[in-house]
Amino acid sequence: MRVFLVFLLTALNYSAVGQVNLVPNGDFETLSRCPEIQDQIDAAVGWGSIYVQPLNISCLPDYCHTCNNNIPQSTLKVPLSRAFYQNPHSGNGMVQMAMYWEGLHGGLSQYHDYLQAKLTAKLKAGKRYCVSYYVNLEEGSTYAVNEIDAYFDNGTIDTSKNCEFPHIPSAPQIRSGNTVYADTMKWVKIEGSFIAVGTETHITIGNFYTDAQTVIAKQPHNAYTDNFGAVVAAYLIDDISVVESTTLADAGPNTHVGAGDSVYIGRPMASAIWCDWRVLGSNTIIGQGPGIKVKPSVATSYVVTQNLCGNITTDTVRVAVWPAGVNSVNGKEQVYWLSPNPVLQTLHLSQKVKDERAVWVSVYEATGKRVYSGNLQFADSKAVVDVSQLAAGFYFVELKDGSGNRFRLKMVKK
C-alpha cells in the first residue's frame, strides 16, 4: 500500500517575508551576483538608484558583501576595507553611500548618492508607517552630516537634473533631524513615522538638501582618511524596514528542539525588524533582531519586545525540549529512517518496529517555521511522501507516533 502525502506549500518565501516589512531585501543579504567594483548596487536584489541625466554620473551607491573579499577593489571588502573597518549590522551585506562630497566630483559640485527600491506593496492611504534603518560613518570620511533621509513617492522622482541638486519639491517624509551622525564604531538607528497618502510605491534614501542646508562637521584626521583618497561624508547603511505602525510583535509559533540542539525563533532575519528578546520572567536581554537562535536545556518561554516608533508590543513563544533517550514500541527500540537524502521528488520513510497506527508528521524549515502537519499511515513499516512541491533547502521532519514518542529527522530537498 503506497500512501502519498502532498505537501501544500505554505513555506515562507522571499515575497512572504516582505508582507510585514515592505522593503524587499531590507538586510541586503540576497544578491544576484557578487559585486566586483563600486557602483554595483543592482547586485543586491530589489535595489538600485535614481537615473540621472544628462551627465554620465549616476549617483550609485556601492554594494559591500563578504563574498567580495578577494577582489582588487579594496573599498568594498568586509569588514576590512580601505575606507572602513566594520561588519554589517546583520548578516553579510550592506551599502556604502556618499551623503556629501567636498569640491568637484565628475564635474558636479554637490554630489550625493541615492539608494532606491520599489516597495512590495503600495502604502495605504491614511495609515501610519514606521521607517527605520541603521547607519555608520566610515572611518575614511573627512566629514559627518545630519541629512540621511528617506523619501517616498510613486517612482517618478525628478531625475531631469543631475545629482548635485535636490530631486524633490518637498522635504522627505523621514528626516534624520539635527543630529550629526559621526559614530564610526557603533551602528546608529534612524527612525521616524509618517501617514501615507496612498500613492507611495518607492523608497529613496539619501541627502536631499544642498550643502548650505546640510550640517557638515569636520572629523578628526586618521589613517583611513588618507587611504580613502576622497574628501567625503561616506556612510554604511543596513537593515531598512517600512512597517505599518500597528503591526504586532511576532515570536513565531511554539516549537521544539532536541536536547543539546538550538532552534531559531521569531521572524526571518530578512524582515529587518529589530527587537529585544528575553526569557519569560527576566529583564535581561539575551538577543536582538527579528529572531534569534536559542539552546534551552529545559522547556523555556521567550518574550520578544517590538518598538515601532513608540508602539510597543510583545509576544511569547514556548520552546519544548525533546527528552534524550531511546523511544520504544511494545518494549522494542523504535527508529525511523528516510531516504533518499537529499531528495528530489519522493521521500521514503521506514520503521524499525512495525507500527501501523497513525503517525503525526510535521515539517519545519531551518528557521523553525512549520510548513506542513498531518497524519501519515504506515503499511509494512513503510510510507511514501511526495515532496516535489517543496522548495530546495534544509528541513526538519518531526514524527509523533501512537505511543507519544517523538522522532526528529533532517532532510535536504534538492
Tab-separated table of C-alpha atoms in Angstrom:
chain	number	residue	atom	x	y	z
A	1	MET	CA	0.000	0.000	0.000
A	2	ARG	CA	1.509	3.293	-1.082
A	3	VAL	CA	0.499	6.364	0.876
A	4	PHE	CA	1.066	9.731	-0.826
A	5	LEU	CA	1.067	12.878	1.224
A	6	VAL	CA	1.209	16.008	-0.928
A	7	PHE	CA	2.706	18.981	0.886
A	8	LEU	CA	0.782	22.180	0.256
A	9	LEU	CA	3.368	24.918	0.197
A	10	THR	CA	2.786	27.370	2.961
A	11	ALA	CA	6.516	27.808	3.450
A	12	LEU	CA	7.861	31.288	3.888
A	13	ASN	CA	9.493	32.532	0.761
A	14	TYR	CA	11.054	35.865	-0.064
A	15	SER	CA	7.816	37.591	-1.032
A	16	ALA	CA	6.043	36.382	2.122
A	17	VAL	CA	8.753	37.952	4.264
A	18	GLY	CA	8.101	41.277	2.587
A	19	GLN	CA	4.446	41.317	3.656
A	20	VAL	CA	5.487	42.603	7.086
A	21	ASN	CA	8.462	44.692	6.035
A	22	LEU	CA	7.522	46.355	2.751
A	23	VAL	CA	11.174	46.870	1.796
A	24	PRO	CA	12.448	43.991	-0.344
A	25	ASN	CA	15.788	42.594	0.776
A	26	GLY	CA	15.996	45.184	3.536
A	27	ASP	CA	19.013	43.422	5.064
A	28	PHE	CA	20.898	43.268	1.715
A	29	GLU	CA	21.531	39.536	2.085
A	30	THR	CA	20.051	38.379	-1.230
A	31	LEU	CA	22.373	39.030	-4.158
A	32	SER	CA	22.184	38.258	-7.864
A	33	ARG	CA	25.980	38.190	-8.126
A	34	CYS	CA	28.975	39.123	-6.064
A	35	PRO	CA	29.849	42.815	-6.672
A	36	GLU	CA	33.286	43.292	-8.207
A	37	ILE	CA	33.590	47.072	-8.447
A	38	GLN	CA	31.969	50.153	-6.970
A	39	ASP	CA	28.503	51.352	-8.108
A	40	GLN	CA	27.089	47.814	-8.474
A	41	ILE	CA	24.124	48.308	-6.175
A	42	ASP	CA	21.984	46.382	-8.671
A	43	ALA	CA	23.747	43.212	-7.461
A	44	ALA	CA	21.599	43.483	-4.315
A	45	VAL	CA	18.250	42.032	-5.361
A	46	GLY	CA	15.499	44.654	-5.370
A	47	TRP	CA	17.824	47.662	-5.114
A	48	GLY	CA	19.051	50.359	-7.482
A	49	SER	CA	19.352	54.120	-7.711
A	50	ILE	CA	17.729	57.039	-9.490
A	51	TYR	CA	18.639	57.601	-13.146
A	52	VAL	CA	20.463	60.836	-13.775
A	53	GLN	CA	20.817	62.892	-16.974
A	54	PRO	CA	22.471	64.484	-18.828
A	55	LEU	CA	25.852	63.804	-17.209
A	56	ASN	CA	27.358	60.352	-17.066
A	57	ILE	CA	27.243	60.474	-13.276
A	58	SER	CA	24.737	58.057	-11.822
A	59	CYS	CA	24.950	58.744	-8.060
A	60	LEU	CA	25.122	54.990	-7.460
A	61	PRO	CA	25.737	53.512	-4.003
A	62	ASP	CA	28.202	50.650	-3.603
A	63	TYR	CA	27.181	47.140	-2.575
A	64	CYS	CA	29.506	45.674	0.056
A	65	HIS	CA	29.345	41.954	0.807
A	66	THR	CA	31.611	39.398	2.438
A	67	CYS	CA	31.618	37.455	-0.834
A	68	ASN	CA	33.932	40.037	-2.442
A	69	ASN	CA	36.857	39.959	-0.004
A	70	ASN	CA	39.232	38.560	-2.622
A	71	ILE	CA	38.694	41.217	-5.280
A	72	PRO	CA	41.146	44.068	-6.016
A	73	GLN	CA	38.521	46.786	-5.322
A	74	SER	CA	39.584	47.168	-1.701
A	75	THR	CA	36.981	49.822	-0.812
A	76	LEU	CA	34.329	47.064	-0.877
A	77	LYS	CA	35.963	44.479	1.377
A	78	VAL	CA	34.077	43.494	4.523
A	79	PRO	CA	34.921	44.088	7.295
A	80	LEU	CA	38.403	45.449	6.485
A	81	SER	CA	38.094	47.990	3.675
A	82	ARG	CA	40.361	50.772	2.535
A	83	ALA	CA	37.548	53.131	3.617
A	84	PHE	CA	36.185	51.464	6.778
A	85	TYR	CA	36.527	48.704	9.318
A	86	GLN	CA	33.019	47.464	10.056
A	87	ASN	CA	30.843	44.371	9.928
A	88	PRO	CA	27.281	44.670	8.604
A	89	HIS	CA	24.637	45.442	11.194
A	90	SER	CA	23.387	41.930	10.454
A	91	GLY	CA	24.408	39.160	8.087
A	92	ASN	CA	26.900	39.656	5.274
A	93	GLY	CA	25.679	42.591	3.150
A	94	MET	CA	25.372	46.370	3.444
A	95	VAL	CA	25.522	49.528	1.301
A	96	GLN	CA	28.132	52.295	1.052
A	97	MET	CA	26.878	55.814	0.198
A	98	ALA	CA	28.217	59.359	-0.136
A	99	MET	CA	25.991	61.908	1.626
A	100	TYR	CA	28.376	64.811	0.982
A	101	TRP	CA	31.363	65.378	-1.301
A	102	GLU	CA	33.690	68.333	-0.965
A	103	GLY	CA	34.694	70.005	-4.235
A	104	LEU	CA	34.024	68.653	-7.703
A	105	HIS	CA	33.273	65.015	-8.418
A	106	GLY	CA	32.784	64.177	-12.062
A	107	GLY	CA	32.084	67.845	-12.747
A	108	LEU	CA	29.472	68.091	-10.008
A	109	SER	CA	29.823	70.494	-7.115
A	110	GLN	CA	27.308	68.842	-4.747
A	111	TYR	CA	27.465	65.116	-5.420
A	112	HIS	CA	25.217	62.746	-3.419
A	113	ASP	CA	24.414	59.033	-3.759
A	114	TYR	CA	20.802	57.835	-3.812
A	115	LEU	CA	19.566	54.366	-2.850
A	116	GLN	CA	16.173	53.269	-4.168
A	117	ALA	CA	13.852	50.249	-4.051
A	118	LYS	CA	10.304	49.509	-5.114
A	119	LEU	CA	8.188	48.513	-2.132
A	120	THR	CA	6.499	45.116	-2.154
A	121	ALA	CA	3.104	46.854	-1.883
A	122	LYS	CA	1.712	50.353	-2.281
A	123	LEU	CA	1.263	52.165	1.007
A	124	LYS	CA	-2.314	52.534	2.260
A	125	ALA	CA	-3.840	55.990	2.434
A	126	GLY	CA	-4.298	57.247	5.979
A	127	LYS	CA	-2.134	54.523	7.519
A	128	ARG	CA	0.896	55.394	9.636
A	129	TYR	CA	4.155	53.659	8.787
A	130	CYS	CA	7.271	53.268	10.906
A	131	VAL	CA	10.512	53.601	8.930
A	132	SER	CA	13.904	52.613	10.301
A	133	TYR	CA	17.430	51.981	9.061
A	134	TYR	CA	20.887	51.714	10.586
A	135	VAL	CA	23.847	53.923	9.647
A	136	ASN	CA	27.558	54.000	10.443
A	137	LEU	CA	30.084	56.651	9.430
A	138	GLU	CA	33.087	55.237	7.599
A	139	GLU	CA	36.483	55.837	9.197
A	140	GLY	CA	37.705	57.166	5.875
A	141	SER	CA	35.227	60.050	5.980
A	142	THR	CA	36.593	63.574	6.374
A	143	TYR	CA	33.148	64.878	7.340
A	144	ALA	CA	29.924	63.787	9.023
A	145	VAL	CA	26.468	65.168	8.185
A	146	ASN	CA	22.957	65.296	9.612
A	147	GLU	CA	20.954	64.502	6.468
A	148	ILE	CA	20.447	60.769	5.864
A	149	ASP	CA	16.792	60.820	4.902
A	150	ALA	CA	14.067	58.668	3.363
A	151	TYR	CA	11.637	59.859	0.717
A	152	PHE	CA	8.535	58.012	-0.532
A	153	ASP	CA	6.833	58.628	-3.876
A	154	ASN	CA	5.274	56.795	-6.809
A	155	GLY	CA	8.573	56.191	-8.562
A	156	THR	CA	8.620	59.433	-10.569
A	157	ILE	CA	11.259	61.202	-8.506
A	158	ASP	CA	12.681	64.095	-10.527
A	159	THR	CA	15.772	62.916	-12.410
A	160	SER	CA	15.803	65.651	-15.031
A	161	LYS	CA	18.675	67.307	-13.172
A	162	ASN	CA	21.964	65.754	-12.202
A	163	CYS	CA	22.677	64.576	-8.685
A	164	GLU	CA	24.172	67.806	-7.365
A	165	PHE	CA	20.620	69.152	-6.898
A	166	PRO	CA	17.729	68.103	-4.662
A	167	HIS	CA	15.325	65.886	-6.572
A	168	ILE	CA	12.016	66.580	-4.897
A	169	PRO	CA	9.785	69.636	-4.464
A	170	SER	CA	9.258	68.960	-0.738
A	171	ALA	CA	11.187	67.571	2.199
A	172	PRO	CA	11.499	63.777	2.609
A	173	GLN	CA	8.934	62.222	4.935
A	174	ILE	CA	11.640	60.776	7.200
A	175	ARG	CA	14.302	63.315	8.063
A	176	SER	CA	17.151	62.362	10.366
A	177	GLY	CA	16.967	65.726	12.146
A	178	ASN	CA	19.640	67.890	13.710
A	179	THR	CA	21.842	65.009	14.845
A	180	VAL	CA	25.222	64.762	13.118
A	181	TYR	CA	25.895	61.062	12.616
A	182	ALA	CA	29.579	60.712	13.454
A	183	ASP	CA	29.840	57.287	15.133
A	184	THR	CA	32.365	55.082	13.339
A	185	MET	CA	32.199	52.307	15.941
A	186	LYS	CA	28.521	51.549	16.531
A	187	TRP	CA	25.584	51.285	14.201
A	188	VAL	CA	23.048	54.052	14.889
A	189	LYS	CA	19.321	53.658	14.271
A	190	ILE	CA	17.411	56.336	12.358
A	191	GLU	CA	13.659	56.021	12.854
A	192	GLY	CA	10.565	58.031	12.064
A	193	SER	CA	6.937	57.659	11.056
A	194	PHE	CA	4.528	59.313	8.628
A	195	ILE	CA	0.980	58.959	7.351
A	196	ALA	CA	0.804	57.732	3.763
A	197	VAL	CA	-1.298	59.409	1.089
A	198	GLY	CA	-1.740	56.086	-0.715
A	199	THR	CA	0.386	56.685	-3.836
A	200	GLU	CA	3.778	55.702	-2.394
A	201	THR	CA	5.408	52.739	-4.136
A	202	HIS	CA	9.142	53.554	-3.823
A	203	ILE	CA	11.620	54.412	-1.075
A	204	THR	CA	14.709	56.531	-1.789
A	205	ILE	CA	17.419	57.135	0.810
A	206	GLY	CA	19.984	59.933	0.568
A	207	ASN	CA	20.736	63.579	1.303
A	208	PHE	CA	18.100	65.666	-0.473
A	209	TYR	CA	19.479	69.030	0.673
A	210	THR	CA	22.115	71.418	-0.645
A	211	ASP	CA	25.447	71.884	1.089
A	212	ALA	CA	24.181	75.144	2.570
A	213	GLN	CA	21.177	73.359	4.081
A	214	THR	CA	23.252	70.462	5.433
A	215	VAL	CA	25.094	70.484	8.753
A	216	ILE	CA	28.640	69.410	7.823
A	217	ALA	CA	31.033	68.547	10.667
A	218	LYS	CA	34.770	68.071	10.160
A	219	GLN	CA	36.051	64.771	11.572
A	220	PRO	CA	39.377	64.002	13.300
A	221	HIS	CA	42.187	63.021	10.983
A	222	ASN	CA	43.014	59.304	10.858
A	223	ALA	CA	44.948	56.889	8.684
A	224	TYR	CA	41.798	55.773	6.901
A	225	THR	CA	41.242	59.313	5.619
A	226	ASP	CA	44.472	59.213	3.622
A	227	ASN	CA	43.782	55.668	2.350
A	228	PHE	CA	40.332	56.538	1.072
A	229	GLY	CA	41.655	59.351	-1.105
A	230	ALA	CA	38.387	61.311	-1.128
A	231	VAL	CA	37.005	64.206	0.908
A	232	VAL	CA	33.522	62.924	1.684
A	233	ALA	CA	30.933	62.022	4.281
A	234	ALA	CA	30.508	58.331	3.446
A	235	TYR	CA	28.126	56.070	5.330
A	236	LEU	CA	27.266	52.388	5.577
A	237	ILE	CA	23.520	51.554	5.518
A	238	ASP	CA	21.846	48.305	6.612
A	239	ASP	CA	18.561	46.743	7.794
A	240	ILE	CA	15.966	49.057	6.246
A	241	SER	CA	12.327	48.490	7.189
A	242	VAL	CA	8.974	50.074	6.402
A	243	VAL	CA	6.249	48.580	8.575
A	244	GLU	CA	2.689	49.634	9.341
A	245	SER	CA	2.940	51.107	12.837
A	246	THR	CA	0.160	48.932	14.252
A	247	THR	CA	1.942	45.677	13.302
A	248	LEU	CA	2.123	43.406	16.341
A	249	ALA	CA	5.203	41.643	17.653
A	250	ASP	CA	5.596	38.056	16.459
A	251	ALA	CA	7.722	35.488	18.289
A	252	GLY	CA	6.592	32.716	15.957
A	253	PRO	CA	4.693	29.509	16.761
A	254	ASN	CA	5.527	27.302	19.733
A	255	THR	CA	8.252	24.909	18.693
A	256	HIS	CA	10.667	22.307	19.994
A	257	VAL	CA	14.325	21.383	19.966
A	258	GLY	CA	16.317	18.242	20.585
A	259	ALA	CA	18.416	18.119	23.750
A	260	GLY	CA	21.710	19.891	23.056
A	261	ASP	CA	20.475	21.495	19.816
A	262	SER	CA	19.482	25.078	19.002
A	263	VAL	CA	16.432	26.434	17.186
A	264	TYR	CA	15.587	29.759	15.517
A	265	ILE	CA	12.560	31.630	16.855
A	266	GLY	CA	10.852	34.813	15.644
A	267	ARG	CA	10.542	36.436	12.256
A	268	PRO	CA	13.051	35.682	9.472
A	269	MET	CA	16.124	37.940	9.510
A	270	ALA	CA	15.069	39.398	6.149
A	271	SER	CA	12.192	41.208	7.855
A	272	ALA	CA	14.829	43.587	9.341
A	273	ILE	CA	12.526	44.492	12.254
A	274	TRP	CA	14.906	44.801	15.195
A	275	CYS	CA	13.502	43.620	18.555
A	276	ASP	CA	14.670	42.731	22.075
A	277	TRP	CA	14.464	39.140	23.335
A	278	ARG	CA	14.250	37.936	26.939
A	279	VAL	CA	13.454	34.758	28.823
A	280	LEU	CA	9.962	34.994	30.287
A	281	GLY	CA	10.216	36.396	33.811
A	282	SER	CA	13.623	38.010	33.285
A	283	ASN	CA	14.573	41.591	32.383
A	284	THR	CA	17.912	40.595	30.850
A	285	ILE	CA	18.142	40.995	27.074
A	286	ILE	CA	19.532	37.755	25.628
A	287	GLY	CA	19.496	38.824	21.976
A	288	GLN	CA	18.349	41.399	19.446
A	289	GLY	CA	16.935	41.063	15.971
A	290	PRO	CA	13.808	39.901	14.139
A	291	GLY	CA	14.568	36.476	15.554
A	292	ILE	CA	17.291	34.689	17.480
A	293	LYS	CA	18.703	31.196	17.974
A	294	VAL	CA	18.148	29.646	21.397
A	295	LYS	CA	19.503	26.486	23.009
A	296	PRO	CA	17.393	25.706	26.082
A	297	SER	CA	18.187	22.739	28.300
A	298	VAL	CA	14.597	22.593	29.584
A	299	ALA	CA	11.285	23.830	28.192
A	300	THR	CA	11.546	27.625	28.119
A	301	SER	CA	9.312	30.537	27.127
A	302	TYR	CA	10.828	33.567	25.389
A	303	VAL	CA	9.397	37.082	25.080
A	304	VAL	CA	10.038	39.435	22.167
A	305	THR	CA	9.517	43.188	22.627
A	306	GLN	CA	8.963	45.220	19.462
A	307	ASN	CA	9.038	49.022	19.336
A	308	LEU	CA	7.651	50.524	16.123
A	309	CYS	CA	8.106	54.268	16.513
A	310	GLY	CA	6.710	54.177	20.053
A	311	ASN	CA	4.117	51.425	19.521
A	312	ILE	CA	5.456	48.767	21.893
A	313	THR	CA	4.058	45.225	21.700
A	314	THR	CA	5.217	41.848	22.976
A	315	ASP	CA	4.720	38.200	22.084
A	316	THR	CA	5.724	34.916	23.698
A	317	VAL	CA	6.895	31.597	22.267
A	318	ARG	CA	7.478	28.351	24.138
A	319	VAL	CA	10.289	26.001	23.121
A	320	ALA	CA	9.903	22.433	24.328
A	321	VAL	CA	12.976	20.218	24.680
A	322	TRP	CA	12.692	16.696	23.423
A	323	PRO	CA	13.824	14.186	26.056
A	324	ALA	CA	17.017	12.306	25.405
A	325	GLY	CA	16.927	8.514	25.328
A	326	VAL	CA	15.507	5.633	23.320
A	327	ASN	CA	11.920	5.680	22.047
A	328	SER	CA	10.186	2.294	22.088
A	329	VAL	CA	7.064	0.441	20.926
A	330	ASN	CA	5.943	-2.580	22.972
A	331	GLY	CA	9.328	-2.663	24.670
A	332	LYS	CA	11.278	-2.641	21.434
A	333	GLU	CA	13.509	0.180	20.275
A	334	GLN	CA	11.824	2.242	17.557
A	335	VAL	CA	13.804	4.059	14.902
A	336	TYR	CA	12.744	5.887	11.736
A	337	TRP	CA	14.799	6.378	8.581
A	338	LEU	CA	14.237	8.449	5.486
A	339	SER	CA	15.731	8.056	2.025
A	340	PRO	CA	16.999	9.226	-0.346
A	341	ASN	CA	18.581	12.241	1.330
A	342	PRO	CA	18.940	14.679	-0.405
A	343	VAL	CA	15.598	14.015	-2.053
A	344	LEU	CA	14.195	15.413	-5.298
A	345	GLN	CA	10.595	14.152	-5.529
A	346	THR	CA	9.685	11.052	-3.486
A	347	LEU	CA	10.722	10.548	0.144
A	348	HIS	CA	10.624	7.029	1.620
A	349	LEU	CA	10.065	6.596	5.379
A	350	SER	CA	10.804	3.308	7.175
A	351	GLN	CA	10.232	1.973	10.717
A	352	LYS	CA	12.463	-0.397	12.657
A	353	VAL	CA	9.463	-1.750	14.595
A	354	LYS	CA	6.246	-2.354	12.681
A	355	ASP	CA	3.561	0.055	13.899
A	356	GLU	CA	0.525	0.720	11.710
A	357	ARG	CA	-1.021	3.302	13.994
A	358	ALA	CA	-1.255	6.803	12.506
A	359	VAL	CA	1.843	8.934	12.882
A	360	TRP	CA	1.518	12.706	13.162
A	361	VAL	CA	4.098	14.277	10.882
A	362	SER	CA	5.228	17.916	10.841
A	363	VAL	CA	7.774	19.541	8.546
A	364	TYR	CA	9.734	22.645	9.539
A	365	GLU	CA	12.052	24.963	7.686
A	366	ALA	CA	15.509	25.542	9.152
A	367	THR	CA	14.166	28.779	10.697
A	368	GLY	CA	11.672	26.751	12.765
A	369	LYS	CA	8.620	27.739	10.710
A	370	ARG	CA	6.217	24.831	10.221
A	371	VAL	CA	5.258	24.289	6.583
A	372	TYR	CA	3.119	21.149	6.939
A	373	SER	CA	1.416	18.940	9.543
A	374	GLY	CA	-0.918	15.963	9.149
A	375	ASN	CA	-1.406	12.226	9.728
A	376	LEU	CA	0.614	9.572	7.913
A	377	GLN	CA	-0.270	5.860	7.855
A	378	PHE	CA	2.469	3.235	7.676
A	379	ALA	CA	1.944	-0.124	5.930
A	380	ASP	CA	4.539	-2.892	6.376
A	381	SER	CA	6.692	-0.315	8.187
A	382	LYS	CA	6.876	1.902	5.118
A	383	ALA	CA	5.305	5.108	3.825
A	384	VAL	CA	5.934	7.314	0.842
A	385	VAL	CA	5.791	11.106	0.768
A	386	ASP	CA	5.648	13.323	-2.307
A	387	VAL	CA	7.900	16.346	-1.610
A	388	SER	CA	8.221	17.583	-5.188
A	389	GLN	CA	6.447	20.865	-4.392
A	390	LEU	CA	8.822	21.829	-1.602
A	391	ALA	CA	11.405	24.499	-2.354
A	392	ALA	CA	15.030	23.432	-2.298
A	393	GLY	CA	16.558	23.724	1.149
A	394	PHE	CA	17.073	22.206	4.595
A	395	TYR	CA	14.108	20.828	6.601
A	396	PHE	CA	13.317	19.055	9.869
A	397	VAL	CA	10.761	16.232	9.821
A	398	GLU	CA	9.099	15.520	13.186
A	399	LEU	CA	7.193	12.283	13.742
A	400	LYS	CA	4.928	11.603	16.735
A	401	ASP	CA	3.658	8.032	16.943
A	402	GLY	CA	0.692	6.486	18.726
A	403	SER	CA	2.773	5.899	21.873
A	404	GLY	CA	3.663	9.570	22.143
A	405	ASN	CA	7.253	9.032	21.045
A	406	ARG	CA	8.807	11.846	19.063
A	407	PHE	CA	11.391	11.483	16.345
A	408	ARG	CA	13.311	14.224	14.546
A	409	LEU	CA	14.873	13.665	11.160
A	410	LYS	CA	16.843	16.018	8.933
A	411	MET	CA	16.003	16.304	5.252
A	412	VAL	CA	17.573	18.155	2.355
A	413	LYS	CA	15.352	18.942	-0.632
A	414	LYS	CA	17.165	19.287	-3.959
